[in-house]
CSV table of C-alpha atoms in Angstrom, one decimal:
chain,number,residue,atom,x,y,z
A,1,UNK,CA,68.1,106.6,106.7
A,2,UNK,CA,66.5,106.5,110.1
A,3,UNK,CA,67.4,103.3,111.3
A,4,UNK,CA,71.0,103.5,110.4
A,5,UNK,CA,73.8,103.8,113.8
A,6,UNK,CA,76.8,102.9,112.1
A,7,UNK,CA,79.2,103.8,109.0
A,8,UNK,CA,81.3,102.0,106.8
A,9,UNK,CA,84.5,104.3,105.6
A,10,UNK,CA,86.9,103.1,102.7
A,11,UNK,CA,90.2,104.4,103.1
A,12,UNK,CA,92.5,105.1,100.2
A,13,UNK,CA,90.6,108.1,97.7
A,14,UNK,CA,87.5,108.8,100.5
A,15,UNK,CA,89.6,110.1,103.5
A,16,UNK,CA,93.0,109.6,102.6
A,17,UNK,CA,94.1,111.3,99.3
A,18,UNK,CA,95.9,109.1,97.9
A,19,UNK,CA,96.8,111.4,94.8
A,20,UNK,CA,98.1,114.0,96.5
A,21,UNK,CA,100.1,112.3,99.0
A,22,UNK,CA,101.9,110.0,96.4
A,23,UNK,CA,102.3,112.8,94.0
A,24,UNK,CA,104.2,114.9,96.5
A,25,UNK,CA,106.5,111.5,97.4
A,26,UNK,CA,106.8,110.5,93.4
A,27,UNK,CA,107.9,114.3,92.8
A,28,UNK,CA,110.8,113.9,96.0
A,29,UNK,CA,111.5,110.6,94.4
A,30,UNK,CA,112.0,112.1,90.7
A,31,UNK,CA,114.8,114.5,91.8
A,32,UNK,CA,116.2,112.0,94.9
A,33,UNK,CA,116.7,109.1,92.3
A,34,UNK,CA,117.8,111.4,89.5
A,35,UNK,CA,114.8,109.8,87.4
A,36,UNK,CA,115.4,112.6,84.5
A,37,UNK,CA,118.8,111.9,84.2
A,38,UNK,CA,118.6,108.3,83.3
A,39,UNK,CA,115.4,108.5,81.4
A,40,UNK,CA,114.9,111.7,80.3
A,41,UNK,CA,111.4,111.5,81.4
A,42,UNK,CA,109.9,114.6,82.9
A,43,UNK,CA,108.5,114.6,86.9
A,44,UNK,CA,104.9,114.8,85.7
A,45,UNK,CA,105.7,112.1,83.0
A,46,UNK,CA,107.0,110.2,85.7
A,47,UNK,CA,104.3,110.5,88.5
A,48,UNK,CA,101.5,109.6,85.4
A,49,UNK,CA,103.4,106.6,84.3
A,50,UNK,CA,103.6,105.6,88.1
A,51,UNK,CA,99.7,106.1,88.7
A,52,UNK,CA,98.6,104.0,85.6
A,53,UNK,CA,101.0,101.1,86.8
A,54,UNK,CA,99.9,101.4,90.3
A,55,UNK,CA,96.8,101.4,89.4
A,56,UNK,CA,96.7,98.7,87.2
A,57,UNK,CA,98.4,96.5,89.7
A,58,UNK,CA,95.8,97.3,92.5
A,59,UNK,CA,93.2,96.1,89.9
A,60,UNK,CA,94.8,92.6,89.5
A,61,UNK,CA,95.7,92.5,93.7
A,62,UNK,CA,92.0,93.1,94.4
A,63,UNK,CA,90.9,90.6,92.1
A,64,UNK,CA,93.2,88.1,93.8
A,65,UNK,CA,95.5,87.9,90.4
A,66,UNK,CA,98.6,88.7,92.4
A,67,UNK,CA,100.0,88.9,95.6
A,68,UNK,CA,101.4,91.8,97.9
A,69,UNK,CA,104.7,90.9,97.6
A,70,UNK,CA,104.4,91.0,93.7
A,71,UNK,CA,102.7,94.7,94.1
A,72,UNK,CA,105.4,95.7,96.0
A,73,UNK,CA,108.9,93.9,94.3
A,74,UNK,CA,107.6,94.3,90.8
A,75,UNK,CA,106.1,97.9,90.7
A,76,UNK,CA,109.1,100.4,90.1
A,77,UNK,CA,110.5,97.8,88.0
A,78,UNK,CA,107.5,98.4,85.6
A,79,UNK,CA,107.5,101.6,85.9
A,80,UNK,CA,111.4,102.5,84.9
A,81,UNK,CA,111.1,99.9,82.0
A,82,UNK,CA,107.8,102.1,80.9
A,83,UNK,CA,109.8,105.0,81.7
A,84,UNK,CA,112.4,103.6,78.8
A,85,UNK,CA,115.4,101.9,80.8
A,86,UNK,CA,116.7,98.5,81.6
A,87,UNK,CA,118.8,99.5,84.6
A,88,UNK,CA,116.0,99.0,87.0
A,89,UNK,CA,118.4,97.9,89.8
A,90,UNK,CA,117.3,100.9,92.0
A,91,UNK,CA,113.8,99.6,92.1
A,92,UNK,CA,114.1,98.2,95.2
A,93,UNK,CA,115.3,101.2,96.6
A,94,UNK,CA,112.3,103.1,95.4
A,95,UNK,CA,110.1,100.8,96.5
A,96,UNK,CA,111.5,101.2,100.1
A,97,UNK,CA,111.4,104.6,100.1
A,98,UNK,CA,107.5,104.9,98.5
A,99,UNK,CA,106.7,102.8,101.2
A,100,UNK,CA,108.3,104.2,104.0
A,101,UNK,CA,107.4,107.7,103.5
A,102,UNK,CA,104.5,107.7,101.1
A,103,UNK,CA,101.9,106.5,104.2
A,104,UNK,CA,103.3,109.3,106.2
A,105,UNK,CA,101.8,111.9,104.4
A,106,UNK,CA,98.9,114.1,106.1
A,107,UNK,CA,96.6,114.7,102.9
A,108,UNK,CA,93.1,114.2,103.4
A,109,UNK,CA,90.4,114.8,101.0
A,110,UNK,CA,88.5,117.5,101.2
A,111,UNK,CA,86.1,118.1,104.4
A,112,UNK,CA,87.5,114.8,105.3
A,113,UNK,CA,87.8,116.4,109.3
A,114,UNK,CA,84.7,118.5,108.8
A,115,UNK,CA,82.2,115.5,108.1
A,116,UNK,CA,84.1,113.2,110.1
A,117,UNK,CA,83.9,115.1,113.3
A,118,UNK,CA,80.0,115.9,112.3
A,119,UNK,CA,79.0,112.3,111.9
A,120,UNK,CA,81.2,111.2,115.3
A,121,UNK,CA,78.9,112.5,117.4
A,122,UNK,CA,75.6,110.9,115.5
A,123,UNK,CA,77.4,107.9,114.2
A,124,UNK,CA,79.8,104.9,115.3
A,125,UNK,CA,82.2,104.8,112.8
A,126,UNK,CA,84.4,101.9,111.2
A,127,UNK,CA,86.9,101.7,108.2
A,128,UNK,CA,87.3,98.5,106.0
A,129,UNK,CA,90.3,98.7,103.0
A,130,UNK,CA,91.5,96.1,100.8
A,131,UNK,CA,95.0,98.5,101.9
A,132,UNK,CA,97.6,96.5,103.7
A,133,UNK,CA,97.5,96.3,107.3
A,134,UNK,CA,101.0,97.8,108.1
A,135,UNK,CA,100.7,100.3,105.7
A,136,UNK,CA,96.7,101.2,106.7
A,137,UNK,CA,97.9,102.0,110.4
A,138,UNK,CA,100.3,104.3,109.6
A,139,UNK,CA,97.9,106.4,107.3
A,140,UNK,CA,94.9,106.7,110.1
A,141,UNK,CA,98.0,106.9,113.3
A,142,UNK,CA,99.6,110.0,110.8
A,143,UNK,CA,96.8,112.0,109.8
A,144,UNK,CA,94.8,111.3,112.8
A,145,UNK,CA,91.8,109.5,111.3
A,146,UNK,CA,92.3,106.9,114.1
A,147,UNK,CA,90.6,109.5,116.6
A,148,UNK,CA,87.1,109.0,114.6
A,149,UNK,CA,86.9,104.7,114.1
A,150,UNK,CA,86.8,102.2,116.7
A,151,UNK,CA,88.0,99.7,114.2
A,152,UNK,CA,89.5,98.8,110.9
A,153,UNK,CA,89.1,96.0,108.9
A,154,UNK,CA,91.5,95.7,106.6
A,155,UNK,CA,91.9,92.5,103.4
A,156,UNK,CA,95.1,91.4,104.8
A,157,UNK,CA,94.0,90.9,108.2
A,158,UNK,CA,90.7,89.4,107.8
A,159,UNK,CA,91.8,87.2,104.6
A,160,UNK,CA,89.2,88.4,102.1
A,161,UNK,CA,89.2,91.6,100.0
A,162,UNK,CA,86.2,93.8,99.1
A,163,UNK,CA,84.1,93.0,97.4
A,164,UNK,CA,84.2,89.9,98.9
A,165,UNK,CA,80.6,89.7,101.2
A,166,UNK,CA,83.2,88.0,103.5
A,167,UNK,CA,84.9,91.4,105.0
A,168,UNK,CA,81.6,92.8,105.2
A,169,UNK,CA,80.0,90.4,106.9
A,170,UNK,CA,82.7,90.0,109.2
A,171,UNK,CA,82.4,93.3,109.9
A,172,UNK,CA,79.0,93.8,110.3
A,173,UNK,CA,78.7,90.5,112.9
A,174,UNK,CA,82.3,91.9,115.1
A,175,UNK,CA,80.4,94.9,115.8
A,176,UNK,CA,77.3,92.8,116.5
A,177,UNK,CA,75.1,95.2,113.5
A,178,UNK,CA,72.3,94.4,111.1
A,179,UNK,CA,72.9,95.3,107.4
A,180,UNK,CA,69.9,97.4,107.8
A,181,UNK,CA,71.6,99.4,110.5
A,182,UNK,CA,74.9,100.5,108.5
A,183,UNK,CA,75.6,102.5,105.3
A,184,UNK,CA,79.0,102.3,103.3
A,185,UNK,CA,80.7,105.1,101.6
A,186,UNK,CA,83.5,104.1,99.0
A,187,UNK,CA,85.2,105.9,95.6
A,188,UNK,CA,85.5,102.8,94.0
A,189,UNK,CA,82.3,100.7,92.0
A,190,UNK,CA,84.0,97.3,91.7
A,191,UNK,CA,84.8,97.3,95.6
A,192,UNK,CA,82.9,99.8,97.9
A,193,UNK,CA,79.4,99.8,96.2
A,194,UNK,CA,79.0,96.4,95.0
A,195,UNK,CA,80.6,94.6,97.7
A,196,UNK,CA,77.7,96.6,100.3
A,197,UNK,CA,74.9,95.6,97.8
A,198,UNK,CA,76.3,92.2,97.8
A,199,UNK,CA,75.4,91.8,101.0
A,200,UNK,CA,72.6,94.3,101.4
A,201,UNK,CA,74.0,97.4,103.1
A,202,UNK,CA,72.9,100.3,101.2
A,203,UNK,CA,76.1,101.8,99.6
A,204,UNK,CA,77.0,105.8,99.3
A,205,UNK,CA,79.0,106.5,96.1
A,206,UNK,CA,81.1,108.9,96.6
A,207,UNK,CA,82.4,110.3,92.6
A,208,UNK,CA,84.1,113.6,93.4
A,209,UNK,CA,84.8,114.2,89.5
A,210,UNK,CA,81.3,112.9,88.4
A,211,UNK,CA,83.2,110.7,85.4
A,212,UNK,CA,82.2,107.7,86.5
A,213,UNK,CA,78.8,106.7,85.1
A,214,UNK,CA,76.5,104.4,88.0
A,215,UNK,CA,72.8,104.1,88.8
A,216,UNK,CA,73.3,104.0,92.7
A,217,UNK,CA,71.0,105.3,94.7
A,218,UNK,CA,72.8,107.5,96.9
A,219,UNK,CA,75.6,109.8,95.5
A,220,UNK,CA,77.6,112.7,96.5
A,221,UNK,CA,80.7,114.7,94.6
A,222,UNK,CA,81.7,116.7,98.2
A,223,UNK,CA,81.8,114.5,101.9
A,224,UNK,CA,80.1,117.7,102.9
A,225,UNK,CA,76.9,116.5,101.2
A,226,UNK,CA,76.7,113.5,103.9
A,227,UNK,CA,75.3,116.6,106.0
A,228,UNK,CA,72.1,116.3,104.3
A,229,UNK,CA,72.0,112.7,103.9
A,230,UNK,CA,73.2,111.3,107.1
């Protein structure tokens, strides 16, 4: 990759773990909302129901099904009706409190500093996230990720969400680069990897639990290998 000089980061599940940091706020929230008193669902009965709706919702948001609002109101509302309740009139509540504190977490995944600070000094460095603007600055401002990009692109803000060639190619002409000239690294298929093909940046896969079955070129299961590759 000899002619590349800059690098595409996703966000949420590359650098920022997402699982840990929302498990740790979902296990808070468990005990804080007294979730197994009115349920009698268990904490880590609780935090999976949470990940499958979440995730589920992301799915429809990035393929333009529903809206943020919709994400946000509806979420904990389907999640204490999964969890066997009607009374969902603290969902609000939740969702305030997810919101608030769950961006605020530190985790990052593993050698997410090590490789950052290595490729800094080879590398110009951006992020682009289908994340939600507010709620994106708060994660790179609290763990400090905003020391390593000179930008971020995020859906909200440029009005198209990966894999849209739209946010890439915004990208790519705001910092004046060639797709030739950039690489993107991304967890996610669907987004990441075929939203840089679409517009011919060559995509890094990154598939830290190697379940997820895909014939691109370039992948890696620790950041760490980037070392070898970048």
């Amino acid at each position: 990759m000899k002619n590349v000089r800059h690098i595409f980061f996703d966000l949420d599940h590359t650098l920022w773990d997402h699982d840990s940091n929302a498990r740790k706020v979902l296990s808070v929230m468990h005990e804080k909302f007294e979730i197994g008193s009115f349920t009698g669902m268990s904490k880590e009965k609780f935090i999976e129901t949470y990940t499958k709706v979440n995730d589920s919702l992301w799915d429809r948001y990035n393929q333009g099904q529903i809206e943020r609002e919709y994400l946000r109101k509806e979420r904990f509302r389907i999640v204490l009706k999964k969890c066997g309740t009607e009374d969902v009139s603290r969902s609000d509540e939740m969702s305030d409190y997810y919101i608030k504190h769950c961006p605020r977490q530190k985790g990052l995944v593993e050698d997410a500093d090590i490789i950052l600070n290595y490729l800094s000094k080879k590398y110009k460095m951006s992020l682009i996230t289908n994340g939600f603007e507010d709620i994106q600055q708060v994660k790179v401002k609290s763990t400090g990720l905003d020391r390593y990009f000179e930008k971020m692109y995020t859906s909200e803000a440029v009005g198209a969400k990966k894999p849209d060639p739209k946010i890439f190619e915004y990208a790519l002409t705001d910092q004046s680069l060639e797709p030739h000239e950039v690489v993107m690294i991304g967890d996610n298929l669907k987004t990441d990897i075929k939203g840089a093909l679409g517009v011919n940046i060559t995509p890094i896969f990154f598939n830290p639990l190697g379940v997820v079955k895909s014939d691109c070129e370039w992948q890696i299961s620790r950041l760490q290998e980037l070392m070898k590759i970048l």
